[in-house]
Short mmCIF file of C-alpha atoms in Angstrom, two decimals:
data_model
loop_
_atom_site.label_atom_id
_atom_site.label_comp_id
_atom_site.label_asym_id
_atom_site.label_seq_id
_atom_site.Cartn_x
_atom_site.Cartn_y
_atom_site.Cartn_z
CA UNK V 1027 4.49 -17.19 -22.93
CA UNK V 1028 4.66 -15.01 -19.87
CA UNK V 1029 4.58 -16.26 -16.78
CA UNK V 1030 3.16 -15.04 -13.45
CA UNK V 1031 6.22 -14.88 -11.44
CA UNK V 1032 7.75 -13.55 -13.96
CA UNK V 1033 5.03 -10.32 -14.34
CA UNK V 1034 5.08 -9.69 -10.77
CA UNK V 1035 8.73 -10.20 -9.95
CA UNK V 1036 8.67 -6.81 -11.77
CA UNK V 1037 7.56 -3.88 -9.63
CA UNK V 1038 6.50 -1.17 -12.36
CA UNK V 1039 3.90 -4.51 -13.38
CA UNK V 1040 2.04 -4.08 -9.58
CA UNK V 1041 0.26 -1.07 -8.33
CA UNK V 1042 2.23 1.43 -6.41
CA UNK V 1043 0.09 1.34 -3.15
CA UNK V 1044 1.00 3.65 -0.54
CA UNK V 1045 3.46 2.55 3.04
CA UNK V 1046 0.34 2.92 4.64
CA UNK V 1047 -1.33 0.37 2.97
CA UNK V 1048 0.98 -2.09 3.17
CA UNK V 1049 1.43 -1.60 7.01
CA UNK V 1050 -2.27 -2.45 7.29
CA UNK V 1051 -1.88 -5.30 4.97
CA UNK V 1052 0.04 -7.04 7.95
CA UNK V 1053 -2.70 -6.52 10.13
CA UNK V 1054 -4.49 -8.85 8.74
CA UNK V 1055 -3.01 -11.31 10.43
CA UNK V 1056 -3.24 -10.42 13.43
CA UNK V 1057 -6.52 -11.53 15.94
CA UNK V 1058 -6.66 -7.98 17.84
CA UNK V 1059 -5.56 -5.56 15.62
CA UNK V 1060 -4.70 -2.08 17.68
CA UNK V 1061 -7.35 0.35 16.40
CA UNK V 1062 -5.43 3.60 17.87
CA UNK V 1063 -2.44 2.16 16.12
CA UNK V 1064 -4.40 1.91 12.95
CA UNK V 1065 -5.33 5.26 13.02
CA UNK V 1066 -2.29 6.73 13.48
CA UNK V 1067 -0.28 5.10 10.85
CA UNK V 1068 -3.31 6.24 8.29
CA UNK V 1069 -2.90 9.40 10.00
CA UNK V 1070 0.61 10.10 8.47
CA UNK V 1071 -0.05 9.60 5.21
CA UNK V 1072 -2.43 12.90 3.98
CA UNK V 1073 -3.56 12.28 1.29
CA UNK V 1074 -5.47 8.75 2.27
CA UNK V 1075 -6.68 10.60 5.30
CA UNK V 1076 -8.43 12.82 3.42
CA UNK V 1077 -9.82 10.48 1.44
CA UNK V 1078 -10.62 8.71 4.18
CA UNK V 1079 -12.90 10.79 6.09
CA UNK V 1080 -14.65 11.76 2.69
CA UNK V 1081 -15.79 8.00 2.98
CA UNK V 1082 -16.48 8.21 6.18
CA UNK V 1083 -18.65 10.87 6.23
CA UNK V 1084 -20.74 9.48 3.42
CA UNK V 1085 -24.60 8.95 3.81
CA UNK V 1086 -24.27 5.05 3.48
CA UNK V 1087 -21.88 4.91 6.68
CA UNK V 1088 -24.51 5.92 8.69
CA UNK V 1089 -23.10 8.95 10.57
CA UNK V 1090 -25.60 11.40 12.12
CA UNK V 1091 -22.46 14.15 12.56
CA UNK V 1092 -19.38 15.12 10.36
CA UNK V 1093 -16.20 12.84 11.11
CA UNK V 1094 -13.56 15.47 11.70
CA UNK V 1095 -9.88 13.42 12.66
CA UNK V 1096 -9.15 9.50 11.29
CA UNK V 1097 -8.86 8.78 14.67
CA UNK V 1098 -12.44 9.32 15.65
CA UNK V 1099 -13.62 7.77 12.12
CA UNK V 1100 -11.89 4.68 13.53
CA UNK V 1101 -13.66 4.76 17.07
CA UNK V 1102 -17.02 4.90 14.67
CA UNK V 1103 -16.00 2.59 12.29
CA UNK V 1104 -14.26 -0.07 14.04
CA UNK V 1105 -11.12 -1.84 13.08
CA UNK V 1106 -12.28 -3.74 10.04
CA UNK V 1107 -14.07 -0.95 8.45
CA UNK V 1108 -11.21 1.46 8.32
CA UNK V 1109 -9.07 -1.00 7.39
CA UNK V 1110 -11.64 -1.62 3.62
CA UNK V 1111 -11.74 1.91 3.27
CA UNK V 1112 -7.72 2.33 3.69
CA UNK V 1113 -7.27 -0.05 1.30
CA UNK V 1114 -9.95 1.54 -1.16
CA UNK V 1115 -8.35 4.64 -0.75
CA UNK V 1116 -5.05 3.19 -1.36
CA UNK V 1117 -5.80 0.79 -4.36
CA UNK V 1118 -7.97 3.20 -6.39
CA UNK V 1119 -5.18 5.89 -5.52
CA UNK V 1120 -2.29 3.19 -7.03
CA UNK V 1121 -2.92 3.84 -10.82
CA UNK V 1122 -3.18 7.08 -12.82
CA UNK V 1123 -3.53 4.90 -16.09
CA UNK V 1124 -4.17 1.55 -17.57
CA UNK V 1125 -4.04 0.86 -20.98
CA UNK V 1126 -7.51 -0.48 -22.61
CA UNK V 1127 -9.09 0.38 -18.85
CA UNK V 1128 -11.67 2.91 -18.46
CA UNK V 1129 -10.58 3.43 -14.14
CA UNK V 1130 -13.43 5.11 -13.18
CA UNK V 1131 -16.02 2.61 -14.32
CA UNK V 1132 -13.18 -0.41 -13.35
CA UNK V 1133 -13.66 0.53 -9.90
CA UNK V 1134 -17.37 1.53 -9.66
CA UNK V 1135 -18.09 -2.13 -10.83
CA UNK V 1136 -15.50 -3.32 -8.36
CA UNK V 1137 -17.26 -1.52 -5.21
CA UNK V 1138 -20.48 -2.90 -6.31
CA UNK V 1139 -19.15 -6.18 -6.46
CA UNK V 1140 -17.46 -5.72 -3.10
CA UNK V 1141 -20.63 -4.62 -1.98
CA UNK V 1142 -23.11 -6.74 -3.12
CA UNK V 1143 -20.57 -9.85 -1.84
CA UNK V 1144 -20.76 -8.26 1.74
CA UNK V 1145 -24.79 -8.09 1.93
CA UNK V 1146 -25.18 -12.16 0.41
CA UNK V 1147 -22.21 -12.78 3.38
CA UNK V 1148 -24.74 -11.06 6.23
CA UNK V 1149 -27.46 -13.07 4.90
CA UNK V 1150 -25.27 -16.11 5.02
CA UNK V 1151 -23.68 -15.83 8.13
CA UNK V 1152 -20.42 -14.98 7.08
CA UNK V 1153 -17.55 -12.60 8.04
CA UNK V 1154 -19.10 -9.93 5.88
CA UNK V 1155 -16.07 -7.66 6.05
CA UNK V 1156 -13.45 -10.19 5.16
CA UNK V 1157 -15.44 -11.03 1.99
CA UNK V 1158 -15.60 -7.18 1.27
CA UNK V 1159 -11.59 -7.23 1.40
CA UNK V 1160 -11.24 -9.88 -1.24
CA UNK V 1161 -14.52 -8.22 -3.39
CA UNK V 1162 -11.92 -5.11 -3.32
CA UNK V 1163 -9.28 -7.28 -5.07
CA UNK V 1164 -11.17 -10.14 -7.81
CA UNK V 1165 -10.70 -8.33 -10.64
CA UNK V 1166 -6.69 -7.43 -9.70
CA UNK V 1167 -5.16 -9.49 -12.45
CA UNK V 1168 -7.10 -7.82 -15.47
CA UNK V 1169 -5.39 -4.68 -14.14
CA UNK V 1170 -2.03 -6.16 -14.01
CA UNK V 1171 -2.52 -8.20 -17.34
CA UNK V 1172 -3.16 -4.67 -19.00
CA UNK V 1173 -0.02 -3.34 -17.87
CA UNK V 1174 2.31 -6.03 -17.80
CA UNK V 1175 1.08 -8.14 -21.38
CA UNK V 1176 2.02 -7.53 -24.69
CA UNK V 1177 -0.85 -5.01 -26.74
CA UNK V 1178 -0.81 -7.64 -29.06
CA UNK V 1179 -1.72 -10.43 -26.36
CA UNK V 1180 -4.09 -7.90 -24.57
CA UNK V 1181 -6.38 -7.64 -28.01
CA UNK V 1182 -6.26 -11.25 -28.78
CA UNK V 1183 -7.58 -11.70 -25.07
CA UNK V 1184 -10.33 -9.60 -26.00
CA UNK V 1185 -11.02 -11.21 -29.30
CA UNK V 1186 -10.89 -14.84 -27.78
CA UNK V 1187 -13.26 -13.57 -25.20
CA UNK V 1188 -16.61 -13.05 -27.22
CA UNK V 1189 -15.76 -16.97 -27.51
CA UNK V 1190 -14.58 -18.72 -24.85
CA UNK V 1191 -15.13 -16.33 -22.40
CA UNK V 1192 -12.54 -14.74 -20.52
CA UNK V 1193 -11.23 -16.87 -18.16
CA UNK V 1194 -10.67 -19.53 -21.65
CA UNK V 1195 -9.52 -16.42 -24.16
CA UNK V 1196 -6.63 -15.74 -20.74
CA UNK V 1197 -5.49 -19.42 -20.36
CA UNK V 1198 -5.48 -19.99 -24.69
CA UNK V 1199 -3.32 -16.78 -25.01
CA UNK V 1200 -0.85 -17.04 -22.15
CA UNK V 1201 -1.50 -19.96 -19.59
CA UNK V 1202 -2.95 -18.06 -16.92
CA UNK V 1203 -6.18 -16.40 -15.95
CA UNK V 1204 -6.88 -12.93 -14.35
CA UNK V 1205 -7.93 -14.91 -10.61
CA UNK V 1206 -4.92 -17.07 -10.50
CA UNK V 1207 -2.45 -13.66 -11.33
CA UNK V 1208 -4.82 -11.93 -8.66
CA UNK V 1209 -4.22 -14.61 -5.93
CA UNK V 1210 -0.49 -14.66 -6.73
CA UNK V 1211 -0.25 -10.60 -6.59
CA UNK V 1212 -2.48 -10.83 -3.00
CA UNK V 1213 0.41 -13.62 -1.58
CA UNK V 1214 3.31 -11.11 -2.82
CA UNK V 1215 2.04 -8.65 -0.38
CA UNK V 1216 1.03 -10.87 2.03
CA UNK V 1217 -2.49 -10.82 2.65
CA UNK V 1218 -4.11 -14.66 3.88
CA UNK V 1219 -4.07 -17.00 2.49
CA UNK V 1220 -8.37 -17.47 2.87
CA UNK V 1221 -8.45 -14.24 0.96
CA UNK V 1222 -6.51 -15.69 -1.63
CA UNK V 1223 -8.11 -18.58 -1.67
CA UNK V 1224 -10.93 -16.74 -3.06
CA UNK V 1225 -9.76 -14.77 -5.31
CA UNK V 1226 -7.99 -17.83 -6.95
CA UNK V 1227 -11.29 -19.56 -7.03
CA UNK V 1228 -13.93 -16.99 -7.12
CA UNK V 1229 -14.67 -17.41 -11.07
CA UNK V 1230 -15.13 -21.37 -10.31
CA UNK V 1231 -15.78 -21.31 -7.08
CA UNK V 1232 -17.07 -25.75 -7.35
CA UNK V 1233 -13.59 -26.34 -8.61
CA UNK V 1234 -11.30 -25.41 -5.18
CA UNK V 1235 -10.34 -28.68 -3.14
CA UNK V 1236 -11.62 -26.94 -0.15
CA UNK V 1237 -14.95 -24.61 -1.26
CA UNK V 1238 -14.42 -21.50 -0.35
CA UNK V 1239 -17.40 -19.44 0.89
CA UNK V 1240 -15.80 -16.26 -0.15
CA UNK V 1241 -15.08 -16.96 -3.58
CA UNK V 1242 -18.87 -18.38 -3.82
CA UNK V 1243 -19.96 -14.99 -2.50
CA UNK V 1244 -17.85 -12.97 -5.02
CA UNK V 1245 -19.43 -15.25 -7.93
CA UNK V 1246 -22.72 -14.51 -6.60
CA UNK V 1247 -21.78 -10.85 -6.71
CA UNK V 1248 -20.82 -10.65 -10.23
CA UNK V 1249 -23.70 -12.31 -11.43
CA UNK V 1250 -25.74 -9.96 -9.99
CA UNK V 1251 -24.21 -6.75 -10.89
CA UNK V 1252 -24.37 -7.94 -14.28
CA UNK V 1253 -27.87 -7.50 -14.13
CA UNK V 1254 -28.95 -4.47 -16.13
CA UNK V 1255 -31.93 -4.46 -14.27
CA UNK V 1256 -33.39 -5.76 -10.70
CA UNK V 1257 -35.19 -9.34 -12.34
CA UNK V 1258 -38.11 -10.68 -10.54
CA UNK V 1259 -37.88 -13.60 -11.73
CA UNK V 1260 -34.42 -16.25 -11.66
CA UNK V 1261 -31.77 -15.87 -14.58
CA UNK V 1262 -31.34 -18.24 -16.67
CA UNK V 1263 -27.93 -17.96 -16.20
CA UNK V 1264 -28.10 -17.47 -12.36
CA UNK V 1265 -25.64 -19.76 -10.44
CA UNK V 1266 -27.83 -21.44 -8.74
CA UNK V 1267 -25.72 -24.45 -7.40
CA UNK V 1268 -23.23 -21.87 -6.43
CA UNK V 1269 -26.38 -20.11 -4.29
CA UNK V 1270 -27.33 -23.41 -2.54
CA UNK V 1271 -23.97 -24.13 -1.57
CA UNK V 1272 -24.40 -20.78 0.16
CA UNK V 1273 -27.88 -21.55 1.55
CA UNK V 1274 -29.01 -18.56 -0.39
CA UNK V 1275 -32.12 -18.79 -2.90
CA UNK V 1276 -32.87 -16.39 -5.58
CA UNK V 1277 -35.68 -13.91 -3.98
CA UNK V 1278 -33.32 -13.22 -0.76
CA UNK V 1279 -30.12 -12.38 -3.62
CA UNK V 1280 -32.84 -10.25 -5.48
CA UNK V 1281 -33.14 -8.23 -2.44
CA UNK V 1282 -29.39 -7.43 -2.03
CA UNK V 1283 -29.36 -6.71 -5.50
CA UNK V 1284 -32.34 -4.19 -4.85
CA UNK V 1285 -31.04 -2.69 -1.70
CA UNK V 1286 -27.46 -1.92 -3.55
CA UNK V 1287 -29.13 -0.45 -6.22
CA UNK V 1288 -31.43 1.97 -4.41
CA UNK V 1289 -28.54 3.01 -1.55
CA UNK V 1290 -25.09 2.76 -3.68
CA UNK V 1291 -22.01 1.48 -2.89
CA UNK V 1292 -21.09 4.49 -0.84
CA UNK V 1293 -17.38 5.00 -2.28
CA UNK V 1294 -18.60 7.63 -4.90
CA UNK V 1295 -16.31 10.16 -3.32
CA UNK V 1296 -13.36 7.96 -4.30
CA UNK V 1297 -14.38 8.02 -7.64
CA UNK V 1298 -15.16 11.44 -8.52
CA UNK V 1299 -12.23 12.72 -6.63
#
């Protein structure tokens, strides 16, 4: 069986993601983050910029006028803004091709997770934009398990899956699930270790020894945008003990789920570009 240090002591196993990104990676960890410093490193890399002030000038941002320079989209914005839609940029930018992943509709359901875990963490009283950073990066291990794993292992996966699940159909077939590869891949390049924390945890998120309120939030996420349609009434499957931890009850994560549907997830220009 593979292991994960093994997959992602192997660079051509990891998305390529641009200098830039990996500067701003490292300002996570810092408590005051220099905006104007921000936006000059993005600034020297053109291609994100571009991309960047696409986003930025996108109805669900809010901006009356056009956004012409990254440094006045990170005046707007504000520090932690910029630094989700650098990483979008950079992440969705990172891979060309993934074998058995369709990229375009891997990363629309990814920025509606993302999103939808940022509106539950405002209602909750969370650090909504923290949250958003590790809804960017759940699902990072499926990406790397389809490049790195065997074809043969990849399709059993799948098989297992109808089954067990996928979290199960992962451990059965090589030891390992997609979160625990994700968390792993988010410590090589040195994001916190809260963010991942959650995405470690976020398909369980009762199992962690400490719970983790941005794993919950992620879980909430995904069991909402799994929702074909806006329910009025609770899921039988809804998480429900997952919501109370949270504080949340069904009818205020019905409304999120509304609200996303009706406004988007405002990163459509990433997508189509």
């Amino acid at each position: 069986m593979p292991t994960i240090a093994a997959l992602i002591s192997q660079p051509k196993n990891l998305p390529n993601v641009p200098e830039v990104v990996r500067e701003l990676i490292q300002t996570f960890h810092q408590p005051a983050p220099d905006l104007i410093l921000i936006a000059h490193q993005v600034a020297k890399d053109p291609v994100i910029s571009a991309k960047l002030l696409r986003l930025a000038n996108a109805a669900q941002f809010g901006n009356s006028r056009q956004i012409a320079t990254v440094k006045e989209a990170a005046i707007r914005l504000g520090t932690e803004t910029i630094r989700n839609m650098v990483l979008a940029c950079g992440l969705t930018d990172s891979l060309k091709r993934v074998p058995g992943i369709e990229l375009h509709h891997f990363w629309g359901k990814v920025f509606d997770v993302a999103t939808l875990s940022k509106q539950l963490a405002r209602r909750a009283g969370e650090r909504s934009d923290e949250v958003f950073t590790c809804g960017l990066l759940y699902d990072l291990g499926r990406l790397i398990m389809h490049l790195s794993l065997d074809p043969a292992e990849v399709n059993r996966i799948c098989e297992l899956e109808q089954l067990l699940g996928r979290i199960h159909a992962e451990r059965t077939v090589v030891g390992f699930n997609y979160a625990e590869l994700g968390a792993e891949v988010a410590h090589h390049w040195c994001f916190p270790l809260s963010i991942c924390e959650a995405i470690r945890y976020h398909p369980t998120p009762l199992d962690g020894e400490i719970f983790s309120n941005s794993a919950a939030l992620i879980h909430l996420a995904m069991a909402l945008s799994s929702q074909h349609e806006v329910p009025t009434e609770e899921p039988e499957c809804w998480p429900r003990d997952v919501a109370a931890r949270l504080g949340l009850d069904w009818t205020a994560c019905r409304e999120e789920l509304y609200l996303c549907r009706q406004n988007g997830h405002g990163f459509s220009a990433l997508l189509n570009a």
